[in-house]
Short mmCIF file of C-alpha atoms in Angstrom, two decimals:
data_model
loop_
_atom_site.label_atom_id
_atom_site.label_comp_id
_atom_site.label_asym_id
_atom_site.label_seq_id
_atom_site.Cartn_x
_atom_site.Cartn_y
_atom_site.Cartn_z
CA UNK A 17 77.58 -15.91 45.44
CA UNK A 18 75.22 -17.93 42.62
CA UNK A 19 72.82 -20.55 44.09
CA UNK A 20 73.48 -23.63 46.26
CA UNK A 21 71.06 -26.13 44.25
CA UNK A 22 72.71 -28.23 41.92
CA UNK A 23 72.80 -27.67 38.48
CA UNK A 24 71.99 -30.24 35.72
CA UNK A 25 75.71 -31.75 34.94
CA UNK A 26 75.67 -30.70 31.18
CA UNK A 27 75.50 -27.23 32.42
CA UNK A 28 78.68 -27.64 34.93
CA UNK A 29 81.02 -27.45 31.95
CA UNK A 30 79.14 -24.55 30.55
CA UNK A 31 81.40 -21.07 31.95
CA UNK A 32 78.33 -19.08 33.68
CA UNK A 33 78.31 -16.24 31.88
CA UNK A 34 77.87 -18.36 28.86
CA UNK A 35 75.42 -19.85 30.40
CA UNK A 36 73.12 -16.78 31.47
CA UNK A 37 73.71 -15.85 27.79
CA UNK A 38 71.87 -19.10 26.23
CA UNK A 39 69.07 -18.73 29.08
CA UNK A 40 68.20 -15.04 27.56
CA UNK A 41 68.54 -16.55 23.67
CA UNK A 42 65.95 -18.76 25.22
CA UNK A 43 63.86 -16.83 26.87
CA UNK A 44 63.93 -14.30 23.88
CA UNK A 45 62.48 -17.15 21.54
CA UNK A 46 59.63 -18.13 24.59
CA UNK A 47 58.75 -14.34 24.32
CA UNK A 48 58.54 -14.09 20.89
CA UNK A 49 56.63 -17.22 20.49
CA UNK A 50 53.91 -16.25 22.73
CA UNK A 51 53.62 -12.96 20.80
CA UNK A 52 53.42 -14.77 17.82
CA UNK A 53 50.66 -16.78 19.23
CA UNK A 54 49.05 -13.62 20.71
CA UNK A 55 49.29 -12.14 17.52
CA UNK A 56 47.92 -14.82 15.25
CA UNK A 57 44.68 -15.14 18.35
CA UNK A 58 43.84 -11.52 17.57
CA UNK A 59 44.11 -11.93 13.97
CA UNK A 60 41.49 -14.91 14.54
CA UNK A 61 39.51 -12.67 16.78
CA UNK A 62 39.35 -9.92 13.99
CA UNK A 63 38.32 -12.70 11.43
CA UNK A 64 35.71 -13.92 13.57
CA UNK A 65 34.20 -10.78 14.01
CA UNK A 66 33.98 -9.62 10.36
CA UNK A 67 32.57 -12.80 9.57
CA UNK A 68 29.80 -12.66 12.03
CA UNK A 69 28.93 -8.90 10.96
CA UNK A 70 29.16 -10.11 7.47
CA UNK A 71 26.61 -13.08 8.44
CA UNK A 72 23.85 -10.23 10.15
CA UNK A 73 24.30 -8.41 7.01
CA UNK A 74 23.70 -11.05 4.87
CA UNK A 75 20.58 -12.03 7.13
CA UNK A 76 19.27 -8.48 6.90
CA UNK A 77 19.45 -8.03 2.96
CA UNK A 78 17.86 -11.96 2.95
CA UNK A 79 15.01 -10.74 5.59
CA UNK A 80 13.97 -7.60 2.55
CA UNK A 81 14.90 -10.01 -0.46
CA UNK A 82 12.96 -12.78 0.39
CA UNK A 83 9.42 -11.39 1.25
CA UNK A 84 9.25 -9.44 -1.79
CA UNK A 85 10.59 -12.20 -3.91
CA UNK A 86 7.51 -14.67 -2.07
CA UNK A 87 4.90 -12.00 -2.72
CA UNK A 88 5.53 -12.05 -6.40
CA UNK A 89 5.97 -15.76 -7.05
CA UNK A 90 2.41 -16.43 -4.58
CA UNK A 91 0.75 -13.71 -7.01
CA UNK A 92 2.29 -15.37 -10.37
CA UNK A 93 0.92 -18.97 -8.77
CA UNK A 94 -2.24 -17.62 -8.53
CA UNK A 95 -2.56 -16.74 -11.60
CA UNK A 96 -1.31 -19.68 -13.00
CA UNK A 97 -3.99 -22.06 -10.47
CA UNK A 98 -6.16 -19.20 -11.79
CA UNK A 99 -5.33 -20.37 -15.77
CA UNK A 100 -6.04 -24.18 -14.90
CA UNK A 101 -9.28 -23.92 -13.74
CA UNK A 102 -12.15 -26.25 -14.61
CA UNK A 103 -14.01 -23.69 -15.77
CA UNK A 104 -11.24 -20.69 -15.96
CA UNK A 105 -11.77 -16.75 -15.51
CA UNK A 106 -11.92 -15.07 -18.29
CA UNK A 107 -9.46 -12.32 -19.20
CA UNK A 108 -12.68 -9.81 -19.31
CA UNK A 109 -12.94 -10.39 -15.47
CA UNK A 110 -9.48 -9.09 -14.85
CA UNK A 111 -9.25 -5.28 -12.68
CA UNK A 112 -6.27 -3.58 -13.57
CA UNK A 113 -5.21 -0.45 -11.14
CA UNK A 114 -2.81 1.68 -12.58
CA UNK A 115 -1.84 -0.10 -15.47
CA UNK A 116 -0.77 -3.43 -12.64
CA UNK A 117 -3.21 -6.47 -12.56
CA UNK A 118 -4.92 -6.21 -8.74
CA UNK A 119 -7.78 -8.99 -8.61
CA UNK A 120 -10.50 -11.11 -10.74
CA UNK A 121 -14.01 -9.89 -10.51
CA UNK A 122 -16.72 -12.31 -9.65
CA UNK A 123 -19.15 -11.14 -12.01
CA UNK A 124 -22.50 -9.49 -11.74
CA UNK A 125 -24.33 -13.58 -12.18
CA UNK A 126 -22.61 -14.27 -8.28
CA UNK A 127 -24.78 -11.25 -6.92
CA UNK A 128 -27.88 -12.01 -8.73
CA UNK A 129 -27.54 -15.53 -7.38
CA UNK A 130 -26.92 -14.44 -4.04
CA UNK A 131 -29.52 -11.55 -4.33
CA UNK A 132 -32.24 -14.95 -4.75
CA UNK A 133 -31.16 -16.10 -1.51
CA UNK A 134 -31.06 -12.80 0.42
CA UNK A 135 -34.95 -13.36 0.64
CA UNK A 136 -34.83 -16.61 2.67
CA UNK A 137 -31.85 -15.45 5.22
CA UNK A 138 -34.25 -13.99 7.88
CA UNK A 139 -36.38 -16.54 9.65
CA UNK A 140 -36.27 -15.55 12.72
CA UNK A 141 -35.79 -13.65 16.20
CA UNK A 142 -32.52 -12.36 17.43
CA UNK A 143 -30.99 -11.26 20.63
CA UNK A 144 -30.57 -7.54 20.83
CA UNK A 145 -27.21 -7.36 23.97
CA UNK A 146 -27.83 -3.82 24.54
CA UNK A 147 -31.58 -4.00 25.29
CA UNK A 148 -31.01 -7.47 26.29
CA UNK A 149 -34.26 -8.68 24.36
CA UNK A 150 -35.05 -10.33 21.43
CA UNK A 151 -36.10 -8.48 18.56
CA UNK A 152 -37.24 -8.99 14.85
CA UNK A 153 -34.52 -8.06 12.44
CA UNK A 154 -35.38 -4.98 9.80
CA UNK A 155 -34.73 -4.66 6.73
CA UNK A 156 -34.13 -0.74 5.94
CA UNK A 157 -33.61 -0.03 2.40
CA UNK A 158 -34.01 3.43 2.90
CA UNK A 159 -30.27 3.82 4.86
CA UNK A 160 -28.32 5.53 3.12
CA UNK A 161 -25.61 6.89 5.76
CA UNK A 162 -22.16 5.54 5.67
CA UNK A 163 -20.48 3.02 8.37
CA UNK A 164 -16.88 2.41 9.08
CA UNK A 165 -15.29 -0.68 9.90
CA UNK A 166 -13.05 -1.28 12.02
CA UNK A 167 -11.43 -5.00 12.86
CA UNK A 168 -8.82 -4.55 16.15
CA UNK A 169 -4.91 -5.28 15.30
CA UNK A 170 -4.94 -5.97 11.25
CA UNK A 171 -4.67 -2.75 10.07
CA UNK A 172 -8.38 -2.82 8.74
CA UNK A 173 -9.39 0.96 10.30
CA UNK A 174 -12.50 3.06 9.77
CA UNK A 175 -13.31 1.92 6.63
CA UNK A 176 -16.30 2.86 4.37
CA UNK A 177 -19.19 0.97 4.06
CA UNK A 178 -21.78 1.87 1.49
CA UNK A 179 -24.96 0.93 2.31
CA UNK A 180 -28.20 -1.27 0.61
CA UNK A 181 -25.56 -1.20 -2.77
CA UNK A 182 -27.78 -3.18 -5.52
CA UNK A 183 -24.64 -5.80 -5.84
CA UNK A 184 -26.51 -7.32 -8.82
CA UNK A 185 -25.71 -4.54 -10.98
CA UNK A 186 -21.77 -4.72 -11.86
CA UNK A 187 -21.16 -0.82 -12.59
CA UNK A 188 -22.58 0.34 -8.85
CA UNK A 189 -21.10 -1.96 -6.62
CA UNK A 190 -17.70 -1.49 -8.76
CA UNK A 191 -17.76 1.82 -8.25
CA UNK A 192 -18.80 1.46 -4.45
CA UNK A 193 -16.24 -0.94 -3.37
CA UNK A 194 -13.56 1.72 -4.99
CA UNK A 195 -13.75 3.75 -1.68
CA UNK A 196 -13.75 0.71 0.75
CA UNK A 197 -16.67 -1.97 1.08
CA UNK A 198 -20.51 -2.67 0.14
CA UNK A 199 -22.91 -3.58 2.53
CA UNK A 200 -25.56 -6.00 0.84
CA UNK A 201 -28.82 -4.64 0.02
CA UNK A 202 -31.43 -6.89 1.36
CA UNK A 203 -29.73 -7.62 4.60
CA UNK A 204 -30.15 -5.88 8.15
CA UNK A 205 -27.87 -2.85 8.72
CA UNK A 206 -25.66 -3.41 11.09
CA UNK A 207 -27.19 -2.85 13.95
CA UNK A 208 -30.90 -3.71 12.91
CA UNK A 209 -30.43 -7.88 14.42
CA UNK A 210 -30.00 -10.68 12.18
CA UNK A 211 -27.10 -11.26 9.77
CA UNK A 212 -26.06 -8.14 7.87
CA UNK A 213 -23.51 -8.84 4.65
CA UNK A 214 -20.15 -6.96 3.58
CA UNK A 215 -18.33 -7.71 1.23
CA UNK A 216 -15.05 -5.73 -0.85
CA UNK A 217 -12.10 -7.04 -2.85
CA UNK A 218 -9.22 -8.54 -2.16
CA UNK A 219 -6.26 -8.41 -4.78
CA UNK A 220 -3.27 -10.93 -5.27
CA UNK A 221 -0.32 -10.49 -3.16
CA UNK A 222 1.79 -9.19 -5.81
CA UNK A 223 -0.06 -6.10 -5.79
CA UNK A 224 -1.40 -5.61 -2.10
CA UNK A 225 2.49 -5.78 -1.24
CA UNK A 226 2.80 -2.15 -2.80
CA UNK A 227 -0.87 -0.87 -1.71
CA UNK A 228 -1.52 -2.53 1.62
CA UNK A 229 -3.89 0.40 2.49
CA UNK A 230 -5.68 0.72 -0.30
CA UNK A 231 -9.32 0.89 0.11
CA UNK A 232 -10.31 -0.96 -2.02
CA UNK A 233 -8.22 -4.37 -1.40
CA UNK A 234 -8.57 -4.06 1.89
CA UNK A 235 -10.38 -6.82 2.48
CA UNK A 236 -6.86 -8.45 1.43
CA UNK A 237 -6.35 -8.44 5.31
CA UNK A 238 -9.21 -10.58 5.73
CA UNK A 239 -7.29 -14.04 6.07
CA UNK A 240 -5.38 -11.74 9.22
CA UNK A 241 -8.23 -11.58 11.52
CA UNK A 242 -8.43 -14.52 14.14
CA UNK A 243 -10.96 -15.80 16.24
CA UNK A 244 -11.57 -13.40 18.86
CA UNK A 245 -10.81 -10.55 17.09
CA UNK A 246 -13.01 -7.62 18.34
CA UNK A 247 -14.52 -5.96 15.36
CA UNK A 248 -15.95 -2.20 15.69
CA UNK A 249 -19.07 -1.16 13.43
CA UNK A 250 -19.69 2.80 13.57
CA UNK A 251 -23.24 3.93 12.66
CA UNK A 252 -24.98 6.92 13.93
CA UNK A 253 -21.73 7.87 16.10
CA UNK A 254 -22.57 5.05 18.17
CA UNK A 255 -19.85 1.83 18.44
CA UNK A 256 -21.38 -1.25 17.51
CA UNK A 257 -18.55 -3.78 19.20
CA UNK A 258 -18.33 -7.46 17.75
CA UNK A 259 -15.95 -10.20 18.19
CA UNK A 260 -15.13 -12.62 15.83
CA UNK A 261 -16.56 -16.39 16.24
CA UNK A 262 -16.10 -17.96 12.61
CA UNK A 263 -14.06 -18.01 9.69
CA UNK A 264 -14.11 -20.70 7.02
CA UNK A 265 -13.33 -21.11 3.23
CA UNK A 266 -16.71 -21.55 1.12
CA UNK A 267 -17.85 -22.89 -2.78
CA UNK A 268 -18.51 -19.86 -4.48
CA UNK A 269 -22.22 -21.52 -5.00
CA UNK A 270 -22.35 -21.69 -1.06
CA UNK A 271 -25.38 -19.07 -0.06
CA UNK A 272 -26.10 -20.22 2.88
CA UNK A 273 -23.75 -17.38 4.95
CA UNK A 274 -26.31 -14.95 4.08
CA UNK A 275 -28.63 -16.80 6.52
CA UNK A 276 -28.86 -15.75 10.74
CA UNK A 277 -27.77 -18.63 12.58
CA UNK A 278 -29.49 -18.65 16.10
CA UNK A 279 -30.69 -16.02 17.86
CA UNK A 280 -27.13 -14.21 17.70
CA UNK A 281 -26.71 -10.72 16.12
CA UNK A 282 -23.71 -10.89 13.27
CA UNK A 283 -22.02 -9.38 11.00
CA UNK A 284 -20.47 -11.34 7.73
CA UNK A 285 -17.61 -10.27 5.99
CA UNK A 286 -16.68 -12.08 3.00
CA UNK A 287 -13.79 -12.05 -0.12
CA UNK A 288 -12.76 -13.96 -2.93
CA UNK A 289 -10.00 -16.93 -2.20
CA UNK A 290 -7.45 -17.21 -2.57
CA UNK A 291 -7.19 -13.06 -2.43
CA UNK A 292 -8.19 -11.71 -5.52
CA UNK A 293 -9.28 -14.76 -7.38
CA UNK A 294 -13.15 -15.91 -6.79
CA UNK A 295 -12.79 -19.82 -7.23
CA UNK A 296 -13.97 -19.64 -3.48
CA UNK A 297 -15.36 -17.39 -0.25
CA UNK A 298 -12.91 -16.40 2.66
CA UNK A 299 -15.90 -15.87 5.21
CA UNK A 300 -15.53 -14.48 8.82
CA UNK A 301 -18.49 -14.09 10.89
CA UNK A 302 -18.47 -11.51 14.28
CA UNK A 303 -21.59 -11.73 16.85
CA UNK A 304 -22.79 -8.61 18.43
CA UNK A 305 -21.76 -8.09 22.30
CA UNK A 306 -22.35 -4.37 22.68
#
């Protein structure tokens, strides 16, 4: 009737239905130990889980918190570097835009030293790549037609440029660079060979964070652009194309950008660094290809 192997002698004097009894009791405690096990896994599984969503949304609100709180403390540095200054800025140089501090003003006496040197920039011929000759740059202070600029993945698009502005007087080009950027009278216009000269405002990063398309801080994207970059010039309707070869931080004393280097075509674009504070030049210089 029951099995032919041999039971374990302490079970012999057990009667079998006693027996069959203790082997449910035991398998009733197996069975409820494993679901105590299985329980306690998912209850670790659930932890696990709300700890890693917790951990994402801690990484999100950290990803927002963090920028913002970096923009402000890089503007309030600035400032600061801005107060200890050999020779510091003084308060009367500050631009306020809506009541919020935006940039330092370089001062009328930077454009009438840079106006002296805009003589001596054109010495000599330069390589027109659409006639494929070399031609003698111009100097057309007649223009009076607006560009745009436009500089390929930095979110620097059509943008004004005011032509032949007389940068050595402080209330015109102020009231130029308002609606984007100033070409600098005494240089070729785009387009006319040698080395024509923009120039706008950039503003510390505390405020470009809230007014990254303003025109007139545009120029805050400046330190974006990389070598390489193509850079579009529209005059006339027609697409002057440029792609980016330089870009270097210059003394505010340094004039020598105005100048054509070569036989090359360029456009210079230049800002105060660090953004919105003129103790230097961000400078980036495009050659003509089209």
């Amino acid at each position: 009737m029951y099995s032919s192997r041999k039971l374990p002698k302490i079970i012999e004097f057990f009667p079998f239905p006693l027996f069959l009894l203790f082997s449910q009791y035991m398998d009733n405690m197996w069975n409820t130990e494993n679901q105590e096990i299985a329980n306690s896994s998912k209850k670790k599984g659930r932890a696990i889980i709300a700890s890693a969503i917790g951990f994402v949304g801690l990484i999100i609100l950290l990803s927002q918190v963090f920028p913002i709180l970096g923009s402000y403390i890089s503007g309030k540095l600035y400032e600061v570097r801005a107060s200890f200054m050999v020779k510091p800025i003084p308060d009367s140089h500050k631009e306020f835009i809506e009541g919020q501090f935006a940039y330092y003003n370089p001062g009328k006496s930077y454009f009438q030293n840079l106006l002296s040197a805009a003589g001596n920039s054109i010495n000599n011929l330069t390589y027109d790549p659409v006639t494929r000759q070399l031609k003698e740059p111009t100097i057309d202070t007649a223009y009076n037609k607006a560009l745009q600029l436009t500089i390929l993945g930095t979110g620097i698009s059509n943008i004004r440029i005011t032509p032949n502005v007389e940068s050595y007087d402080e209330k015109v080009y102020n009231l130029k660079l308002k609606s984007g950027l100033a070409h600098f009278k005494g240089t070729p216009i785009p387009g006319d060979g040698g080395n024509s000269f923009i120039y706008g405002h950039s503003s510390v990063p505390s405020f470009f964070k809230n007014n990254q398309n303003m025109p007139e801080i545009i120029f805050s994207k400046l330190d974006k652009v990389d070598i390489g970059a193509q850079v579009i010039v529209k005059r006339d309707g027609k697409d002057l194309k440029y792609i980016v070869r330089r870009k270097k931080i210059i003394e505010a004393t340094d004039f020598s950008v105005l100048k054509t280097e070569g036989d090359k075509e360029t456009v210079t674009m230049m800002t105060c660094w660090p953004l919105g504070i003129p103790s230097k030049r961000l400078i980036v210089v495009a050659e003509r290809y089209e």
